[in-house]
PDB file of N, CA and C and ligand atoms in Angstrom:
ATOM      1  N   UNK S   1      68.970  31.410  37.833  1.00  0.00           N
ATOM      2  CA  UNK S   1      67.767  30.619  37.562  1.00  0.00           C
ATOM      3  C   UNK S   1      67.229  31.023  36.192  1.00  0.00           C
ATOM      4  N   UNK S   2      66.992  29.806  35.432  1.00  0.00           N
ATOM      5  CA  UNK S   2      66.404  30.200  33.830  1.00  0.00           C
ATOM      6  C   UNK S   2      65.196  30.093  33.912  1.00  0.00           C
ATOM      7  N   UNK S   3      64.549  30.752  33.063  1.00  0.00           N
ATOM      8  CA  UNK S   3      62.968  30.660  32.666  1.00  0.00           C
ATOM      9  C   UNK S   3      62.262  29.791  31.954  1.00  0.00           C
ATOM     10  N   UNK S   4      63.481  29.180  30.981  1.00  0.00           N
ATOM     11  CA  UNK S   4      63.453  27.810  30.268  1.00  0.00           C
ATOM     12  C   UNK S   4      64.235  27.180  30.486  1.00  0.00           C
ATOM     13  N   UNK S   5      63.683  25.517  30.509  1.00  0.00           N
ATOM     14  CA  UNK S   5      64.606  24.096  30.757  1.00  0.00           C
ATOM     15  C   UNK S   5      63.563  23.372  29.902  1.00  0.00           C
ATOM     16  N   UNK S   6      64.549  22.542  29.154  1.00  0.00           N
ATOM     17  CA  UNK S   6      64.316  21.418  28.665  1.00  0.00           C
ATOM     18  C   UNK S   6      64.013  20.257  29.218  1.00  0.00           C
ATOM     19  N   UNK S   7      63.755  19.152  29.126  1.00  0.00           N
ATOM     20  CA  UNK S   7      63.966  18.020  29.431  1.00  0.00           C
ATOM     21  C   UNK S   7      63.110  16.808  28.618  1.00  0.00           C
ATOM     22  N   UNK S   8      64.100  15.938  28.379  1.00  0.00           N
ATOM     23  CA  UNK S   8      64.038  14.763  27.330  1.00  0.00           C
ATOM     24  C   UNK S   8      63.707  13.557  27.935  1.00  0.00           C
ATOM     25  N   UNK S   9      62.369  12.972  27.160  1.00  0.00           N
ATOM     26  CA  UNK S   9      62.460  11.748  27.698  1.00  0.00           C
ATOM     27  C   UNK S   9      63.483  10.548  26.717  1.00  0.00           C
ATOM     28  N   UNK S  10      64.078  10.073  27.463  1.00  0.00           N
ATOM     29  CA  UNK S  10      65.305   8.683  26.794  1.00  0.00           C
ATOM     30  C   UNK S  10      64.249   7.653  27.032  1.00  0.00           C
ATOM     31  N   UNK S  11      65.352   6.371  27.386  1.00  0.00           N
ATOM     32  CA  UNK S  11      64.906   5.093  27.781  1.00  0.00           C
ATOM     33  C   UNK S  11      64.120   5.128  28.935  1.00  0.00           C
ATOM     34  N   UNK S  12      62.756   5.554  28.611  1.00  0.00           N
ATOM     35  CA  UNK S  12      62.389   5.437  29.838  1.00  0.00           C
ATOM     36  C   UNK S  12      62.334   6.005  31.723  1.00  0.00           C
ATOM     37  N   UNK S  13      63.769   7.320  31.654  1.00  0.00           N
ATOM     38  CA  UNK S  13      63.760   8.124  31.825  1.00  0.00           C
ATOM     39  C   UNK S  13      63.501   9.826  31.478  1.00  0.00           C
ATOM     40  N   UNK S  14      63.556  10.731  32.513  1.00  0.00           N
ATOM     41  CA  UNK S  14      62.924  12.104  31.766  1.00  0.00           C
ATOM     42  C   UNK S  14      65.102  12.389  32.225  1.00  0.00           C
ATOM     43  N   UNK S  15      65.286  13.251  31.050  1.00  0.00           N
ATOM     44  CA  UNK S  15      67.037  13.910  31.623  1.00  0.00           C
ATOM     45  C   UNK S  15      66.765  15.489  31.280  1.00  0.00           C
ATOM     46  N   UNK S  16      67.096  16.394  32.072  1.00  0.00           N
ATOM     47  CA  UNK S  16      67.143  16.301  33.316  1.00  0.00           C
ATOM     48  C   UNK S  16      66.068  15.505  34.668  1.00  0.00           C
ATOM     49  N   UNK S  17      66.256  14.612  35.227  1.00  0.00           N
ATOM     50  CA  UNK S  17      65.183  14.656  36.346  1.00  0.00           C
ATOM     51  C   UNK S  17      64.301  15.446  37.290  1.00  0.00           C
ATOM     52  N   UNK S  18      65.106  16.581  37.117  1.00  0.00           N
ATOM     53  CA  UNK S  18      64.636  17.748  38.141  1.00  0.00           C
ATOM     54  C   UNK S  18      65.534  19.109  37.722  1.00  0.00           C
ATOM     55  N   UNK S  19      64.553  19.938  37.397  1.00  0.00           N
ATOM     56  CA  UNK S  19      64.900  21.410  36.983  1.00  0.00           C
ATOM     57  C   UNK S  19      64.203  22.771  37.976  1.00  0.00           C
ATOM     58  N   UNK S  20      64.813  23.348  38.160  1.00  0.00           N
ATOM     59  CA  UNK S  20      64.241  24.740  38.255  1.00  0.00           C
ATOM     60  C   UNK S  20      64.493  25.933  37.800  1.00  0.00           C
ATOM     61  N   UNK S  21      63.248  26.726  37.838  1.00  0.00           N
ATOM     62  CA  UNK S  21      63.225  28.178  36.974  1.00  0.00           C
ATOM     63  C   UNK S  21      62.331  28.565  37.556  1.00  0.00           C
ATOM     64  N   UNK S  22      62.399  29.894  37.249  1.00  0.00           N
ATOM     65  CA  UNK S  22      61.618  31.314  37.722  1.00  0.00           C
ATOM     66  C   UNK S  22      60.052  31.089  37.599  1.00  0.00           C
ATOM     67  N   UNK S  23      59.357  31.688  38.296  1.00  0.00           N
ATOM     68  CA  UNK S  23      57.916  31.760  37.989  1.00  0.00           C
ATOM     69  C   UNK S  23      57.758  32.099  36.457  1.00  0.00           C
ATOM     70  N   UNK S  24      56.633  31.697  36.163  1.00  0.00           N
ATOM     71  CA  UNK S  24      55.923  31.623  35.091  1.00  0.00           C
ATOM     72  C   UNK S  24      57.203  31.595  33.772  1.00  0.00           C
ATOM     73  N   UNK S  25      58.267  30.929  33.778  1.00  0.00           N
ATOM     74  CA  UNK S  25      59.095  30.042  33.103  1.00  0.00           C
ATOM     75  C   UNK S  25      58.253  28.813  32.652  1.00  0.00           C
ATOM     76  N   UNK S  26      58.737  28.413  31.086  1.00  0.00           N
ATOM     77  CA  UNK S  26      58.513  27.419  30.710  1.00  0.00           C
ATOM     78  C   UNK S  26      59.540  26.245  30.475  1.00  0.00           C
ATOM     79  N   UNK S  27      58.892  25.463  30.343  1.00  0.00           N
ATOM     80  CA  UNK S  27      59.473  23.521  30.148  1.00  0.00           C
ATOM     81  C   UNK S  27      59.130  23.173  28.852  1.00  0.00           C
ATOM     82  N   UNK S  28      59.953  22.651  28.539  1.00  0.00           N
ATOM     83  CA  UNK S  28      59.807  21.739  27.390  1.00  0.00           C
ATOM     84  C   UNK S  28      60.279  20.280  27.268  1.00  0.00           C
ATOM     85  N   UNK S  29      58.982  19.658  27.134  1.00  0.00           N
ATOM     86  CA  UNK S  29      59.680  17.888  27.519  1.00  0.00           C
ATOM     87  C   UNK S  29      59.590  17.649  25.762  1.00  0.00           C
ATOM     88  N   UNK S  30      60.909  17.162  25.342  1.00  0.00           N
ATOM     89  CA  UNK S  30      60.866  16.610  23.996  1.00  0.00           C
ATOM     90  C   UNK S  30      61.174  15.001  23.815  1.00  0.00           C
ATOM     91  N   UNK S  31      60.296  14.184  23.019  1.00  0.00           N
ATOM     92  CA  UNK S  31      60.217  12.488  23.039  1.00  0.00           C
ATOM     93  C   UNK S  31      60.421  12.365  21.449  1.00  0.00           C
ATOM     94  N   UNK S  32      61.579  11.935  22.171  1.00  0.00           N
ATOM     95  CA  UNK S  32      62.486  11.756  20.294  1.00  0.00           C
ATOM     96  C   UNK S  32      62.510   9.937  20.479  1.00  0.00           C
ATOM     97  N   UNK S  33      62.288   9.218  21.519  1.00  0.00           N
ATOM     98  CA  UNK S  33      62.039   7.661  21.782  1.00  0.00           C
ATOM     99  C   UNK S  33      61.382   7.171  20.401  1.00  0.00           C
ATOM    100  N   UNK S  34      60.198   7.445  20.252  1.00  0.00           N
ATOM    101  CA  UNK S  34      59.336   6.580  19.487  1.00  0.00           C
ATOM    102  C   UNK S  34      58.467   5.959  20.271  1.00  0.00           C
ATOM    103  N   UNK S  35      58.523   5.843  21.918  1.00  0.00           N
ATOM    104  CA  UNK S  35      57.679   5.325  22.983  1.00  0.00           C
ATOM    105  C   UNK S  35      56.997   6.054  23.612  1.00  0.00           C
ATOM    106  N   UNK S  36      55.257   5.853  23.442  1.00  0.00           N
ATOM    107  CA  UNK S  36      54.826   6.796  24.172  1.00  0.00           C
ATOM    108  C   UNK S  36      54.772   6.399  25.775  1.00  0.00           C
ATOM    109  N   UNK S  37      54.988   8.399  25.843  1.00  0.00           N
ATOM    110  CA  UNK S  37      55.227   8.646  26.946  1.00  0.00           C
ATOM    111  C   UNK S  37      53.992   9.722  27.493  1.00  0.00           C
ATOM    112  N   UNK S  38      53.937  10.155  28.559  1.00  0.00           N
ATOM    113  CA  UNK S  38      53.021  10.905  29.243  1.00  0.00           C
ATOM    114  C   UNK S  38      53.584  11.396  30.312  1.00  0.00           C
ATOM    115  N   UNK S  39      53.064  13.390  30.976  1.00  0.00           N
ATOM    116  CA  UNK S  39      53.704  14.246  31.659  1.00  0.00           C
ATOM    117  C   UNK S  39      52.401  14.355  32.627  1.00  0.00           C
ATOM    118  N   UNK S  40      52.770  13.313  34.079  1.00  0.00           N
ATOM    119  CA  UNK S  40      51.390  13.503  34.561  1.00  0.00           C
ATOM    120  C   UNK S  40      51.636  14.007  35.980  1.00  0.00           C
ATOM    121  N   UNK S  41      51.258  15.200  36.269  1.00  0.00           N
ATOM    122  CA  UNK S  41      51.536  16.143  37.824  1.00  0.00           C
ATOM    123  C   UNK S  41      51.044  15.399  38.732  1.00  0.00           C
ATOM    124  N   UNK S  42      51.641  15.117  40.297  1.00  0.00           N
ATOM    125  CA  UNK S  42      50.614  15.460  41.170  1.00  0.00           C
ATOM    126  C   UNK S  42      50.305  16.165  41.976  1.00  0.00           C
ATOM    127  N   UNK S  43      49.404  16.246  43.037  1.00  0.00           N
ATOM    128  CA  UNK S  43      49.293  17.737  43.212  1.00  0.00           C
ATOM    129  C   UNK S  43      48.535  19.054  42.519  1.00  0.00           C
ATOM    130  N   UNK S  44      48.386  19.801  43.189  1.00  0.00           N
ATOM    131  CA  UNK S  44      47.777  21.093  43.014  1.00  0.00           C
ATOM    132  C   UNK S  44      48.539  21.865  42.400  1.00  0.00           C
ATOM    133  N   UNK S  45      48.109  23.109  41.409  1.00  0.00           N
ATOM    134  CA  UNK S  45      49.012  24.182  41.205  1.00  0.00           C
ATOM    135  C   UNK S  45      49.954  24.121  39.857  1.00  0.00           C
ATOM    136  N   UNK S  46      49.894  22.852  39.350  1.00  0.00           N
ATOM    137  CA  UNK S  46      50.796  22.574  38.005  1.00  0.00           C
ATOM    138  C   UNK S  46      49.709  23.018  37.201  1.00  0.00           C
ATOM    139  N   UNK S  47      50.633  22.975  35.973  1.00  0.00           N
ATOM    140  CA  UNK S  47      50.059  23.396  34.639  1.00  0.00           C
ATOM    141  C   UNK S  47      49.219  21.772  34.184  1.00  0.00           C
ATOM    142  N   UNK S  48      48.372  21.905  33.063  1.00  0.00           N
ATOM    143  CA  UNK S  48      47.679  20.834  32.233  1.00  0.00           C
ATOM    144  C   UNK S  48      48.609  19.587  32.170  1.00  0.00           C
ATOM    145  N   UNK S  49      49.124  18.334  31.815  1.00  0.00           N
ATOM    146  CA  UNK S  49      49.175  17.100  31.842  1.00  0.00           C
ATOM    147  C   UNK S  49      49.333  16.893  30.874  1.00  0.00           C
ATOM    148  N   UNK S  50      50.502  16.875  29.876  1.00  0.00           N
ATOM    149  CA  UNK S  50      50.886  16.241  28.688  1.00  0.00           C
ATOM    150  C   UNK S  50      50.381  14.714  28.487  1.00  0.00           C
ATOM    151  N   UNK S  51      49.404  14.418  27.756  1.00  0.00           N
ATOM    152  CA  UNK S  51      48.823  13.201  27.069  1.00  0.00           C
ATOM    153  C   UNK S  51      49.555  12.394  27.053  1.00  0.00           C
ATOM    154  N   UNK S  52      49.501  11.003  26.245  1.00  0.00           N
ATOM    155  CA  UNK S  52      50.381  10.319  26.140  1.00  0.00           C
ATOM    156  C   UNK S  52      51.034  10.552  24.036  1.00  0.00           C
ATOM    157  N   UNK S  53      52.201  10.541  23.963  1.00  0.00           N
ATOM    158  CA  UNK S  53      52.813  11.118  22.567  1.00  0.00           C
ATOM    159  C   UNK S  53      53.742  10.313  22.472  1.00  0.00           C
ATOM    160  N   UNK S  54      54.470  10.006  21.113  1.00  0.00           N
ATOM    161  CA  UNK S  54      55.360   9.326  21.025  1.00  0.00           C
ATOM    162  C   UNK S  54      56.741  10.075  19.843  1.00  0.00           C
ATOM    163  N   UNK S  55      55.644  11.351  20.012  1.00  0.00           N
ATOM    164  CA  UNK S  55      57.159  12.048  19.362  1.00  0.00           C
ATOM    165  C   UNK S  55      56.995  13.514  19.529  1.00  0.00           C
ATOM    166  N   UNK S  56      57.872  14.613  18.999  1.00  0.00           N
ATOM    167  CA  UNK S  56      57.571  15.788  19.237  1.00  0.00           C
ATOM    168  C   UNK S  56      57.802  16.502  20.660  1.00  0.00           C
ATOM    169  N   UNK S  57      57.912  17.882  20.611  1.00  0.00           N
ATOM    170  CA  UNK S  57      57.957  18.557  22.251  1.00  0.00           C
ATOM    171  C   UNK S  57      56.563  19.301  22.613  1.00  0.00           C
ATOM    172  N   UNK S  58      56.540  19.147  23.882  1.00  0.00           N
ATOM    173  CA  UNK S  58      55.337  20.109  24.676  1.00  0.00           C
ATOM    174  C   UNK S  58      56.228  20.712  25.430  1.00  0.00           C
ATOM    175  N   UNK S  59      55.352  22.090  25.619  1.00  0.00           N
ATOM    176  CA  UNK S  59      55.435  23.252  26.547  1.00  0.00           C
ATOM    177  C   UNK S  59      54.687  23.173  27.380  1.00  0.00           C
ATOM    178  N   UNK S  60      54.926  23.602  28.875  1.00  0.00           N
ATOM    179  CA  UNK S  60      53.905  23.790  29.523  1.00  0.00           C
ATOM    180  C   UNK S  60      54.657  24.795  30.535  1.00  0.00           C
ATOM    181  N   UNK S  61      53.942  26.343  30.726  1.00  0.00           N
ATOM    182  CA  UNK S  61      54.344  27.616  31.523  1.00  0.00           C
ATOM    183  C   UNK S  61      53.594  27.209  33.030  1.00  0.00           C
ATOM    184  N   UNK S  62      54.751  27.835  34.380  1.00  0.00           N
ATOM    185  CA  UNK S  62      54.360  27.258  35.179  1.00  0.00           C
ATOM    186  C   UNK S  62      53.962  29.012  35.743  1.00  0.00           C
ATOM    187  N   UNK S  63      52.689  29.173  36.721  1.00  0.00           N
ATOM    188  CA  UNK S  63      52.196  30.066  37.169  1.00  0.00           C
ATOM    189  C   UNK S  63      52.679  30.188  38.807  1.00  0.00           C
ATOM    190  N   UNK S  64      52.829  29.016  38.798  1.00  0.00           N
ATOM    191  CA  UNK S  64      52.726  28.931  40.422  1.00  0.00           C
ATOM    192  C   UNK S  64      54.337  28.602  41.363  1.00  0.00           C
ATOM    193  N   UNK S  65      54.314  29.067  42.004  1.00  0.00           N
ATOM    194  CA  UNK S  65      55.819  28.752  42.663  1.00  0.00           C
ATOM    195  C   UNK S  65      55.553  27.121  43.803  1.00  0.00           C
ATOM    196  N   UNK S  66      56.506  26.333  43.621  1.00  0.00           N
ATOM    197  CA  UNK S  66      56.501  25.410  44.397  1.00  0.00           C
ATOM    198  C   UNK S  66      57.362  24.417  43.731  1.00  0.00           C
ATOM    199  N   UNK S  67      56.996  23.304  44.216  1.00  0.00           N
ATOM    200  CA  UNK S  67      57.730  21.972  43.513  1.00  0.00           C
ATOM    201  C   UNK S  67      56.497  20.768  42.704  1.00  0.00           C
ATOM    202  N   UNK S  68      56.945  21.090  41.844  1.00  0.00           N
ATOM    203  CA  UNK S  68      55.756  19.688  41.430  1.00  0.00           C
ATOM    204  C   UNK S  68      56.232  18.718  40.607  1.00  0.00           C
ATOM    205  N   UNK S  69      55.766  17.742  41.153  1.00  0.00           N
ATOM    206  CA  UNK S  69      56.135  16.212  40.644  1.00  0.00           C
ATOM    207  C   UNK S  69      55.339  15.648  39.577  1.00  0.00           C
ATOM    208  N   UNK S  70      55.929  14.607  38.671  1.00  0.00           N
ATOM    209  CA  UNK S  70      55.122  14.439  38.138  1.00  0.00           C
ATOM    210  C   UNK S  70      55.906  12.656  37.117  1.00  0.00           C
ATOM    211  N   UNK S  71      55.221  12.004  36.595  1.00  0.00           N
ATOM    212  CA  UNK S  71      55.525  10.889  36.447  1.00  0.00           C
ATOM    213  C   UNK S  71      55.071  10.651  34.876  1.00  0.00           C
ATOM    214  N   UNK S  72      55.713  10.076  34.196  1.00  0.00           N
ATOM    215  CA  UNK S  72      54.786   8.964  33.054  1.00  0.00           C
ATOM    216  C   UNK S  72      54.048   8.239  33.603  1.00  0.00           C
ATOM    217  N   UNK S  73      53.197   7.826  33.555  1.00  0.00           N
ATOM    218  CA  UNK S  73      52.041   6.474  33.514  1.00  0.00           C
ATOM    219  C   UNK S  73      52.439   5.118  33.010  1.00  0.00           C
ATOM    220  N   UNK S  74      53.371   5.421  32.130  1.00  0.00           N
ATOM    221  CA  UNK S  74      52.842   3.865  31.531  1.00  0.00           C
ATOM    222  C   UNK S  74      54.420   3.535  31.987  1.00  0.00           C
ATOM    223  N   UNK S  75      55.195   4.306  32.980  1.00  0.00           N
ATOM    224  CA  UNK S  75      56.771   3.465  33.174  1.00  0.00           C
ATOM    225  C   UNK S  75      57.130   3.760  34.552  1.00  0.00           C
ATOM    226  N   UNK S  76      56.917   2.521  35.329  1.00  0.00           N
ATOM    227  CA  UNK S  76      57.286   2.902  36.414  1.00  0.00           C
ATOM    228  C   UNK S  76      58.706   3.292  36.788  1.00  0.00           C
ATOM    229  N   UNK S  77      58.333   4.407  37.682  1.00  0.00           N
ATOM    230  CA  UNK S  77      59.813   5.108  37.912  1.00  0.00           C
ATOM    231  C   UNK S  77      60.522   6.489  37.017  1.00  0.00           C
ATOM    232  N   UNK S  78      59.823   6.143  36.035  1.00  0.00           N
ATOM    233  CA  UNK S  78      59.704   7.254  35.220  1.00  0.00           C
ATOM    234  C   UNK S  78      59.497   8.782  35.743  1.00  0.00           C
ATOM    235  N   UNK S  79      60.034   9.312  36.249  1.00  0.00           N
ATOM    236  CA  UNK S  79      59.388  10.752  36.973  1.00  0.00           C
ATOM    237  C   UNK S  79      60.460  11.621  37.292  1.00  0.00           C
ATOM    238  N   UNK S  80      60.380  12.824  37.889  1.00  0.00           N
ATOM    239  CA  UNK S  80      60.609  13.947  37.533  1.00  0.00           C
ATOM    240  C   UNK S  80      59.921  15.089  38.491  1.00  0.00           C
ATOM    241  N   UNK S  81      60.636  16.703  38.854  1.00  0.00           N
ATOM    242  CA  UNK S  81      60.256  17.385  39.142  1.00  0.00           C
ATOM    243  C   UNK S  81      60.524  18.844  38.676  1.00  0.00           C
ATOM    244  N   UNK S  82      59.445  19.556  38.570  1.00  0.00           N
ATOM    245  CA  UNK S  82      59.708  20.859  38.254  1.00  0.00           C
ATOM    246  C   UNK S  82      59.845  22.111  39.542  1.00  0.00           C
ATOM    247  N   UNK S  83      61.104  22.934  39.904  1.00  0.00           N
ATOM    248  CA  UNK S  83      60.891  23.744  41.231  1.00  0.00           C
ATOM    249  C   UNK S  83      60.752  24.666  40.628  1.00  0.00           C
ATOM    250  N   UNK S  84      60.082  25.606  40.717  1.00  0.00           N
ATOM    251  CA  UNK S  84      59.409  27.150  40.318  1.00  0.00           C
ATOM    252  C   UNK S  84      59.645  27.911  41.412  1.00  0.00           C
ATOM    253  N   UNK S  85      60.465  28.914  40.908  1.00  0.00           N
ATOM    254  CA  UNK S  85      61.024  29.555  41.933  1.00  0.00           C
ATOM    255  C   UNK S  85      60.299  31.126  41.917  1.00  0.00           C
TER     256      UNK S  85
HETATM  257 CU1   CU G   1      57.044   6.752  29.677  1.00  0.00          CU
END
């Protein structure tokens, strides 16, 4: 289990869809699209909520062990999970 994973948003998908890593491991979602996109949890226990961006990477360190989901807003189907192990 890594402490860091990437994951890219493409067309409208996030790749990987679903990653896991160690407690308090970080993520990095990078949007090389040109379409903004947005990193929105639900649920309890995730880290802050990446805005909506249309380029560039965010980090976000996870504290908490579990599974959390989380979606773009503006694309349905768009979504994704992080397992914190
Ligand atoms: Cu999107």
């Amino acid at each position: 289990m890594s402490t860091t994973s990437d994951i890219y948003g493409e067309s409208n998908t996030f790749s990987p869809t679903s990653v896991t890593i160690a407690r308090n491991g970080t993520v990095t979602w990078t949007n090389g699209t040109g379409t903004a996109h947005n990193v929105t949890f639900a649920g309890s226990g995730a880290p802050a909520n990446i805005a909506n961006h249309s380029s560039g990477s965010n980090a976000r360190t996870f504290a908490n062990a579990g599974t959390f989901s989380y979606q773009c807003t503006n694309h349905s189907g768009m979504a994704g999970s992080v397992t914190v192990q």
